[in-house]
Short mmCIF file of C-alpha atoms in Angstrom, two decimals:
data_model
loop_
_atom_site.label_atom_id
_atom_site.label_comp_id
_atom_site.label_asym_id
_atom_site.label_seq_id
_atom_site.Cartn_x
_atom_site.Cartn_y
_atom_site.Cartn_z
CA UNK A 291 -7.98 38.40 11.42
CA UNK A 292 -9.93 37.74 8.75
CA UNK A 293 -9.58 38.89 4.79
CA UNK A 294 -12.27 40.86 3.38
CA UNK A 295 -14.49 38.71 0.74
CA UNK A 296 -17.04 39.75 -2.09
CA UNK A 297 -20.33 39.20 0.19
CA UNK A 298 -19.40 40.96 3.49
CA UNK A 299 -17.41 39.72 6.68
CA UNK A 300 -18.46 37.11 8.85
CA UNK A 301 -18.60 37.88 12.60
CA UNK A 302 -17.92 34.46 14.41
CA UNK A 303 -19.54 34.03 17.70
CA UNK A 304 -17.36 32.84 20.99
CA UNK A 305 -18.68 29.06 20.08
CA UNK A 306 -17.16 29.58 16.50
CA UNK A 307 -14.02 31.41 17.16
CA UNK A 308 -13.01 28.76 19.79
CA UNK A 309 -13.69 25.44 16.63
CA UNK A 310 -12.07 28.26 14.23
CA UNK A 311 -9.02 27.97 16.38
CA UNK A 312 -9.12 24.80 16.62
CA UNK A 313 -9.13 23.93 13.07
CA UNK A 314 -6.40 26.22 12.54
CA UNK A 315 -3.89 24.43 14.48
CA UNK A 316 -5.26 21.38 12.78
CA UNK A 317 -4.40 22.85 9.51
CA UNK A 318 -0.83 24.32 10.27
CA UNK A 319 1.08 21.71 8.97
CA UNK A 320 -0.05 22.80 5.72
CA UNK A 321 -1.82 19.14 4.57
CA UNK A 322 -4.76 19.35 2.64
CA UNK A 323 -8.18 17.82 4.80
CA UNK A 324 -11.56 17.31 3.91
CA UNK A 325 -14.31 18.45 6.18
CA UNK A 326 -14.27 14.80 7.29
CA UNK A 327 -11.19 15.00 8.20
CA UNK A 328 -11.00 18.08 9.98
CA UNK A 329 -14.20 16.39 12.38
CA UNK A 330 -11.46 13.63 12.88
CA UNK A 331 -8.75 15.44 14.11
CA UNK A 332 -10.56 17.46 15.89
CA UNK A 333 -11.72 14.68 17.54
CA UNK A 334 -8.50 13.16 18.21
CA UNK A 335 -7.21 16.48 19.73
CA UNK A 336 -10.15 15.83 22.44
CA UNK A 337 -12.66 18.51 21.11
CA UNK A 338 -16.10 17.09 20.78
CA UNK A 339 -17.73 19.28 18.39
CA UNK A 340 -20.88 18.02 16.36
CA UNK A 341 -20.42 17.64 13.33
CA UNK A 342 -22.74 20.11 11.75
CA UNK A 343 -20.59 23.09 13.55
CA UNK A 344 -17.49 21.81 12.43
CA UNK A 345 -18.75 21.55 9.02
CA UNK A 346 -20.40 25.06 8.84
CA UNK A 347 -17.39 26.50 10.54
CA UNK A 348 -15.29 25.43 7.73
CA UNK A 349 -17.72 26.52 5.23
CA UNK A 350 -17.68 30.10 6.70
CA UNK A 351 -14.91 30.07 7.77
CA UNK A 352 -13.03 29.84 4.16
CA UNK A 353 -15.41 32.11 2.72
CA UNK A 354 -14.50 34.99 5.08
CA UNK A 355 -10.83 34.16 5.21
CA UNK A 356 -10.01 32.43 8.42
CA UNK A 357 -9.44 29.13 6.50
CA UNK A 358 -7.45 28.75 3.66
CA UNK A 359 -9.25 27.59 1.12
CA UNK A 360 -6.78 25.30 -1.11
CA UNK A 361 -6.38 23.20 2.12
CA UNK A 362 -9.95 21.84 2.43
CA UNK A 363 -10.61 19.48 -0.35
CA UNK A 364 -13.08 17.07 -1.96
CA UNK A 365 -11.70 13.93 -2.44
CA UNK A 366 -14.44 13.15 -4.60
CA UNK A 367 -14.29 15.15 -7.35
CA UNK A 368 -11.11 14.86 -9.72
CA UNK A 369 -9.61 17.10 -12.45
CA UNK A 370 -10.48 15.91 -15.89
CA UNK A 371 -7.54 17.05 -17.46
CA UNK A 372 -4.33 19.17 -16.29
CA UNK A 373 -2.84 21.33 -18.97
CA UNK A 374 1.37 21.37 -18.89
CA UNK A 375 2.87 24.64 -18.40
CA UNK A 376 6.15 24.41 -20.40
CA UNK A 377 9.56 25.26 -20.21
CA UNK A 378 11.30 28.87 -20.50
CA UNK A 379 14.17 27.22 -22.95
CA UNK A 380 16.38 24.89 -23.66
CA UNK A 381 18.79 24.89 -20.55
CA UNK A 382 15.64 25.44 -18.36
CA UNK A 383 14.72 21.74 -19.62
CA UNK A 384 17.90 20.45 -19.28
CA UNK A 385 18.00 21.72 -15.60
CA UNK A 386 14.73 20.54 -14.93
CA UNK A 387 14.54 16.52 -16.72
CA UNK A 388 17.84 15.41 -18.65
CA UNK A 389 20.40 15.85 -15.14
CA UNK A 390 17.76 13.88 -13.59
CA UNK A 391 16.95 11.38 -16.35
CA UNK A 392 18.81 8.34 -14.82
CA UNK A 393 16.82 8.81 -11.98
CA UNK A 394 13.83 8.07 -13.51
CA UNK A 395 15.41 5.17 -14.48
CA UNK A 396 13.61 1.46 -12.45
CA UNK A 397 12.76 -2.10 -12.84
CA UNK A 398 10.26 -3.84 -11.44
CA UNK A 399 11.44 -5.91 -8.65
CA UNK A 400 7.78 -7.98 -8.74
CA UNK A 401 9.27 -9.79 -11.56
CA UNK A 402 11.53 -11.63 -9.53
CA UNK A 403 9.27 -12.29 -6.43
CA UNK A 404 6.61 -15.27 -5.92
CA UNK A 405 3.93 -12.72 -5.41
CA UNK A 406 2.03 -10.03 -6.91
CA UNK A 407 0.22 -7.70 -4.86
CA UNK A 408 -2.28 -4.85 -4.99
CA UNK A 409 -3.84 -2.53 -2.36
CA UNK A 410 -7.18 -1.71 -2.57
CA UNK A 411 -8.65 1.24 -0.78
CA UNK A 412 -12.85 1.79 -0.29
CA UNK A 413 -11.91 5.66 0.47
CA UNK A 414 -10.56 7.81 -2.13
CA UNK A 415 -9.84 10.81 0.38
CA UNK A 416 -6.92 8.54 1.95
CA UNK A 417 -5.33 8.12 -1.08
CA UNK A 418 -2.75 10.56 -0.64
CA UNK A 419 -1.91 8.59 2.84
CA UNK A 420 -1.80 5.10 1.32
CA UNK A 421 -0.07 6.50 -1.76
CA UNK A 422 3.70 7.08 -0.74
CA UNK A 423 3.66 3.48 0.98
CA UNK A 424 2.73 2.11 -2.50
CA UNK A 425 5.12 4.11 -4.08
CA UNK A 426 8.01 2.55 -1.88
CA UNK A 427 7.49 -0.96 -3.05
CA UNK A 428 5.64 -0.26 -6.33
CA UNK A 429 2.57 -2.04 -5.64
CA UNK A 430 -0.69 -0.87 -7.44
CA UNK A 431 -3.09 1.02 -5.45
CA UNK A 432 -6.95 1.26 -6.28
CA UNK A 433 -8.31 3.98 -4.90
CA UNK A 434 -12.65 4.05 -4.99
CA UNK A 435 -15.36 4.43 -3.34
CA UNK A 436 -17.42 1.44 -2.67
CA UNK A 437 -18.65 -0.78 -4.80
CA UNK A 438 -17.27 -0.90 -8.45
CA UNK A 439 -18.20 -0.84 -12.06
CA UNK A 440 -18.43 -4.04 -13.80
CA UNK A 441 -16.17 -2.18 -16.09
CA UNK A 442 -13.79 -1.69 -13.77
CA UNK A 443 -14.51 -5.43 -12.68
CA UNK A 444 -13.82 -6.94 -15.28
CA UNK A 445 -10.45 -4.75 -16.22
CA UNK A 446 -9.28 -6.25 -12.93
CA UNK A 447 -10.10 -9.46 -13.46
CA UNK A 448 -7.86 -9.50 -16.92
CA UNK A 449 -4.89 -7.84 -14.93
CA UNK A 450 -4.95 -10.42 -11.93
CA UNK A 451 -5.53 -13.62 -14.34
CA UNK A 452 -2.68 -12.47 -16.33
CA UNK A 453 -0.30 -12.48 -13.03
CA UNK A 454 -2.24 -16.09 -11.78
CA UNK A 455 -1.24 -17.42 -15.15
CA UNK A 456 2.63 -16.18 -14.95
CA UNK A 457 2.85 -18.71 -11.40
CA UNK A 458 2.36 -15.57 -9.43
CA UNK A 459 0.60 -15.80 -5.97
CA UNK A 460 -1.58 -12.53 -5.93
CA UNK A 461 -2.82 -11.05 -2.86
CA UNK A 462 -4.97 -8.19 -2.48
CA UNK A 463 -4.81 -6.19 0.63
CA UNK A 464 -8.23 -4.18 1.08
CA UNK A 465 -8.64 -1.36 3.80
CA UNK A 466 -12.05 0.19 4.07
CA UNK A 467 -14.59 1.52 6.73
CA UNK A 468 -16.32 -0.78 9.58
CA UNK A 469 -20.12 -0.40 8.22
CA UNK A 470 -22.03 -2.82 6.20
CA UNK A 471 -21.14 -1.28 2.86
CA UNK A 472 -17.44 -1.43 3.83
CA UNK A 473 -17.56 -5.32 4.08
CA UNK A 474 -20.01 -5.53 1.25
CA UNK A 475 -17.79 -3.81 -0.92
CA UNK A 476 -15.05 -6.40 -1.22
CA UNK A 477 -17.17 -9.82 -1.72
CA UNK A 478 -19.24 -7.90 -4.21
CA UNK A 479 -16.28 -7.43 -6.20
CA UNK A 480 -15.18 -11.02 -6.19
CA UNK A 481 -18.62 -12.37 -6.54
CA UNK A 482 -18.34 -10.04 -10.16
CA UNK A 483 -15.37 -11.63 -10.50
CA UNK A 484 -16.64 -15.31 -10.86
CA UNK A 485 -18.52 -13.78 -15.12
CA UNK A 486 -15.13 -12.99 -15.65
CA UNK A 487 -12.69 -15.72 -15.32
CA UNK A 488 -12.03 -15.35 -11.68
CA UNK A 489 -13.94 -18.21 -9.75
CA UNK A 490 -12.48 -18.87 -6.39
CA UNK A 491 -14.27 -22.45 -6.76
CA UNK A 492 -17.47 -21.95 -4.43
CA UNK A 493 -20.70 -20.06 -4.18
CA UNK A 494 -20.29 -16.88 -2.62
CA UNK A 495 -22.84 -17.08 0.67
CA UNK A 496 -25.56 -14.30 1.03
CA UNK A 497 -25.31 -11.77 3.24
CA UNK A 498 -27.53 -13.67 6.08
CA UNK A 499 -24.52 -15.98 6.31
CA UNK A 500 -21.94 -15.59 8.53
CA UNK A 501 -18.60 -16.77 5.89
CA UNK A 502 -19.73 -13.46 4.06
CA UNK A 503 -18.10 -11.65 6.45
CA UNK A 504 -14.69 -13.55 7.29
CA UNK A 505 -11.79 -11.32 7.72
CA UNK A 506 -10.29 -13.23 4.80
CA UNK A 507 -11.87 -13.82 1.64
CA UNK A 508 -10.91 -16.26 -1.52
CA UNK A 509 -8.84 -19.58 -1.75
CA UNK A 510 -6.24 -20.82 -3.91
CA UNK A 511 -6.98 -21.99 -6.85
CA UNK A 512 -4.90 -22.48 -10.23
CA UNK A 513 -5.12 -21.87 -14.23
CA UNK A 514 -4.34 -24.49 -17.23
CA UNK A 515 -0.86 -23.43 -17.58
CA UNK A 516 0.20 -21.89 -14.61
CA UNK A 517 -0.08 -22.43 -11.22
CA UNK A 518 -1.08 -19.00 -9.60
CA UNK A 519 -2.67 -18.42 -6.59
CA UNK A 520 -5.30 -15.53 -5.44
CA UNK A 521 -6.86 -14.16 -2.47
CA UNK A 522 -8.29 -10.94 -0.76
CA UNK A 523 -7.13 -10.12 2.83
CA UNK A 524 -8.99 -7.57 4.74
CA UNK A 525 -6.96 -5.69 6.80
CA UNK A 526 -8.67 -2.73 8.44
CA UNK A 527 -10.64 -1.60 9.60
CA UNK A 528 -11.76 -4.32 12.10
CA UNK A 529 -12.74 -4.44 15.82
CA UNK A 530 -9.38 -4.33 17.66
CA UNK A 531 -8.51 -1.16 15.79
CA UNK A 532 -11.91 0.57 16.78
CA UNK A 533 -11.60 -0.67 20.60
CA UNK A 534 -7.46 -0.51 21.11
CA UNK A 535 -7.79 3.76 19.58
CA UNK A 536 -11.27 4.43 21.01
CA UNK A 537 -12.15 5.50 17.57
CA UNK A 538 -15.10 8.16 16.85
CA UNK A 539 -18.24 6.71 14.61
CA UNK A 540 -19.27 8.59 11.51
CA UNK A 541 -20.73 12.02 12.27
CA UNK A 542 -22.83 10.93 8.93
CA UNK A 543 -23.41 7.46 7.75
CA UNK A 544 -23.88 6.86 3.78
CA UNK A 545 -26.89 6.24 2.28
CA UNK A 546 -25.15 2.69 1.23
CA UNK A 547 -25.57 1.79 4.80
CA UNK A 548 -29.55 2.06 4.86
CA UNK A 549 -29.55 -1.65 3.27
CA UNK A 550 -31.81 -3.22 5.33
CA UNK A 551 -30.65 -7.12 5.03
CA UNK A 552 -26.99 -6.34 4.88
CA UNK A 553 -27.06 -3.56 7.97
CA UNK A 554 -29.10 -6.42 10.50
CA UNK A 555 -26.28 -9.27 8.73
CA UNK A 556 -23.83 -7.01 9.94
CA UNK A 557 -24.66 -6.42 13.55
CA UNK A 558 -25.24 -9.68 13.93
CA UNK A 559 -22.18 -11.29 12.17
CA UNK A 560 -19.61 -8.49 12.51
CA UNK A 561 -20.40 -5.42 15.48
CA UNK A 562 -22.14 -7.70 18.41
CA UNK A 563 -25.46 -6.43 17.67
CA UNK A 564 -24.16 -2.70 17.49
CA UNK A 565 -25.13 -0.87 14.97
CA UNK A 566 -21.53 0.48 14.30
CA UNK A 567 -20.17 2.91 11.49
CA UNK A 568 -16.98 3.80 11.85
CA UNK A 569 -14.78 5.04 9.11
CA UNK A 570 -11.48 4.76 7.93
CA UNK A 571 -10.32 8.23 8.21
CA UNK A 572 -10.68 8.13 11.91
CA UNK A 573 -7.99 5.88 12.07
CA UNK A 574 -5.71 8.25 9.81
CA UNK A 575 -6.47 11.25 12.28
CA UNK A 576 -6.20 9.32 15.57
CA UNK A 577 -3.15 7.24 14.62
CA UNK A 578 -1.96 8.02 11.14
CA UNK A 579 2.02 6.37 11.68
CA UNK A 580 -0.17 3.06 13.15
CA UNK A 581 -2.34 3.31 9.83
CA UNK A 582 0.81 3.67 7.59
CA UNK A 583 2.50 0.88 9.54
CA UNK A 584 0.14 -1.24 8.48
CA UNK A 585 0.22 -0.70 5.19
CA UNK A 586 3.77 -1.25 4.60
CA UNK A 587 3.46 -4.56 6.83
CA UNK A 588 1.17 -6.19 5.13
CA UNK A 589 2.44 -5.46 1.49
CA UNK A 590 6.11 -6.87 3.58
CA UNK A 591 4.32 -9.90 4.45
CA UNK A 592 4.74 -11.16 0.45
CA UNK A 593 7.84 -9.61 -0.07
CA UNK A 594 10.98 -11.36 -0.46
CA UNK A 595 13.18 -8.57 0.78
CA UNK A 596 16.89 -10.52 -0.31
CA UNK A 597 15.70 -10.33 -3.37
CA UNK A 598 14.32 -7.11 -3.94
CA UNK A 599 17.22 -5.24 -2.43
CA UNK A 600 19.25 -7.28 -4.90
CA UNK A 601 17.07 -5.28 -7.86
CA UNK A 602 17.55 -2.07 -6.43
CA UNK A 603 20.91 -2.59 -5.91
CA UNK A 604 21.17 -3.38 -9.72
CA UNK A 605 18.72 -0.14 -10.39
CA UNK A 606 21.70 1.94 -8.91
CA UNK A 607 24.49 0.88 -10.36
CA UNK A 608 22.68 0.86 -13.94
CA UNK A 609 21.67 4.80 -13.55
CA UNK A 610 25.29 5.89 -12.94
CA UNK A 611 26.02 3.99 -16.03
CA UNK A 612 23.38 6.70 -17.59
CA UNK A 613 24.79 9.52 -15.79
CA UNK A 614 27.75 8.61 -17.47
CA UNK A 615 26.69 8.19 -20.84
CA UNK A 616 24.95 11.63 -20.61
CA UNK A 617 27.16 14.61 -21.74
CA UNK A 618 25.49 18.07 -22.50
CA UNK A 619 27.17 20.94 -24.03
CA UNK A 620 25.81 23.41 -21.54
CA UNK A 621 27.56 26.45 -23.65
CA UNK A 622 25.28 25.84 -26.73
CA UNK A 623 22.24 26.01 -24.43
CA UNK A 624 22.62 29.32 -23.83
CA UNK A 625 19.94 31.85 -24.58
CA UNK A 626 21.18 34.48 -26.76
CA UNK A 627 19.15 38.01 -27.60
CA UNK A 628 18.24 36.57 -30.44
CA UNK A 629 16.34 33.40 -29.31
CA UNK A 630 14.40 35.90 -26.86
#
């Protein structure tokens, strides 16, 4: 049943009330979606609905209340500031951060491993999937879409030679979509790179050549002072992903793909002449514990996991040494008639 809204109810044909339904049960679990997304799982349920009815479903269907609205987002627009909301008093903030303080409490267990790594992500609306993974082993996560600023460029390039010159071997792990732009997107990164201190050593090739497009991109190679290594693994999405999950193509390619050099390089290099576009988020709707998987594998891969557990065992034992140290007289928090 739907709630009444400002500019009249919206009567959904059978066509609409059967993809309504459908998206409902997609959205039960209460996890935010973009349109995209919803098209995905949709998909992955086994209902083959164009996109353009999915997407005008949605669009009606929040407006006249069948959809929630806080549950569809767009993942490319972000807040440009969130204002705090404060607490009631005194023992309200004690409840809330000082009993919890020594939790908050960590050291970075990078510092004692032979690698640094980072995990760089072409979609911004699977941020939220990637993100907890990260979390666990506290490995930075850039989150974009496509190619970058050479702003953003070169404030990479300063963070990674920092970590090659400290002896660390840094790896970045890069998951985007199976299109031309999304293996563009990485070499035209490290091709910035080079006009800012990071030079793997060698021309980058054009797009007409085939090393462009090698599942693994960069080489070792070192600093005066240090002996750091770096590279850029590609990790998905590739072919065996697309073939072993039977993965949908993208209802609605980018404009980024309409690159006329790049797009025939890429059929002839990457697809086997297809002209394939398949994203990302497929792969989180059709087989999102696979996708996660292989997230936390591949940031394992350069993990020494002896030590690491050795940190966190140190991390515990050094935050019940603050909840010991922290004593609060809860009495004198009390809120009297006068503080009210």
């Amino acid at each position: 049943m739907a709630s009444e809204t400002t500019k009249g109810e919206w009567n959904p044909g059978r066509k609409n009330q059967a993809i309504l339904s459908q998206i409902q049960d997609v959205l039960s679990s209460g996890e935010e979606r973009t349109v995209r997304d919803v098209y995905y799982a949709l998909e992955s349920r086994g209902h083959k609905w164009e996109y353009r009815y999915v997407k005008r479903a949605v669009k009606k269907g929040r407006r006249a209340g069948y959809i929630d609205p806080a549950q569809i987002v767009d993942a490319s627009r972000t807040a440009e500031n969130v204002s705090a909301t404060g607490w009631r008093d005194p023992k309200h903030f004690v409840d809330d951060r000082v009993d919890k303080v020594w939790n908050d409490y960590w050291e970075d267990f990078w510092r004692e491993q032979e690698s640094y790594v980072e995990v760089w992500l072409e979609k911004q609306s699977l941020a939220s999937v990637f993100a907890p993974v990260c979390e666990e082993f506290n490995v930075r996560l850039e989150a974009t879409r496509g190619d970058w600023s050479d702003s953003k460029v070169y404030q990479a390039s300063n963070r990674l030679i920092e970590k090659i010159s400290d002896g660390k071997d840094v790896r970045i792990l890069y998951f985007g979509d199976y299109n031309p732009s999304g293996f563009h997107a990485p070499v035209s990164i490290l091709d910035a790179m080079g006009y800012y201190g990071i030079d793997l050593g060698r021309e980058f090739p054009g797009s007409d050549d085939p090393r462009y497009y090698d599942a693994e991109y960069g080489a070792p190679f070192w600093f005066e002072g240090g002996n750091g290594t770096f590279a850029l693994e590609r990790k998905a999405l590739n072919t065996e992903h697309i073939e072993r999950f039977e993965l949908p193509e993208n209802p609605v390619p980018s404009s980024s793909d309409k690159d006329a050099t790049i797009k025939r390089s890429f059929r002839r290099y990457v697809s086997d002449g297809r002209d394939t576009n398949v994203e990302l988020n497929a792969l989180k709707e059709f087989e999102r514990e696979f996708l996660e998987d292989l997230v936390r594998d591949a940031i394992e891969e350069h993990v020494d996991l002896e030590k690491k557990h050795e940190v966190e065992n140190r991390i515990r034992d050094r935050r019940e040494q603050l909840a010991e140290c922290i004593e609060i007289d809860r009495d004198a928090l009390e809120v009297t008639d006068g503080d009210e």
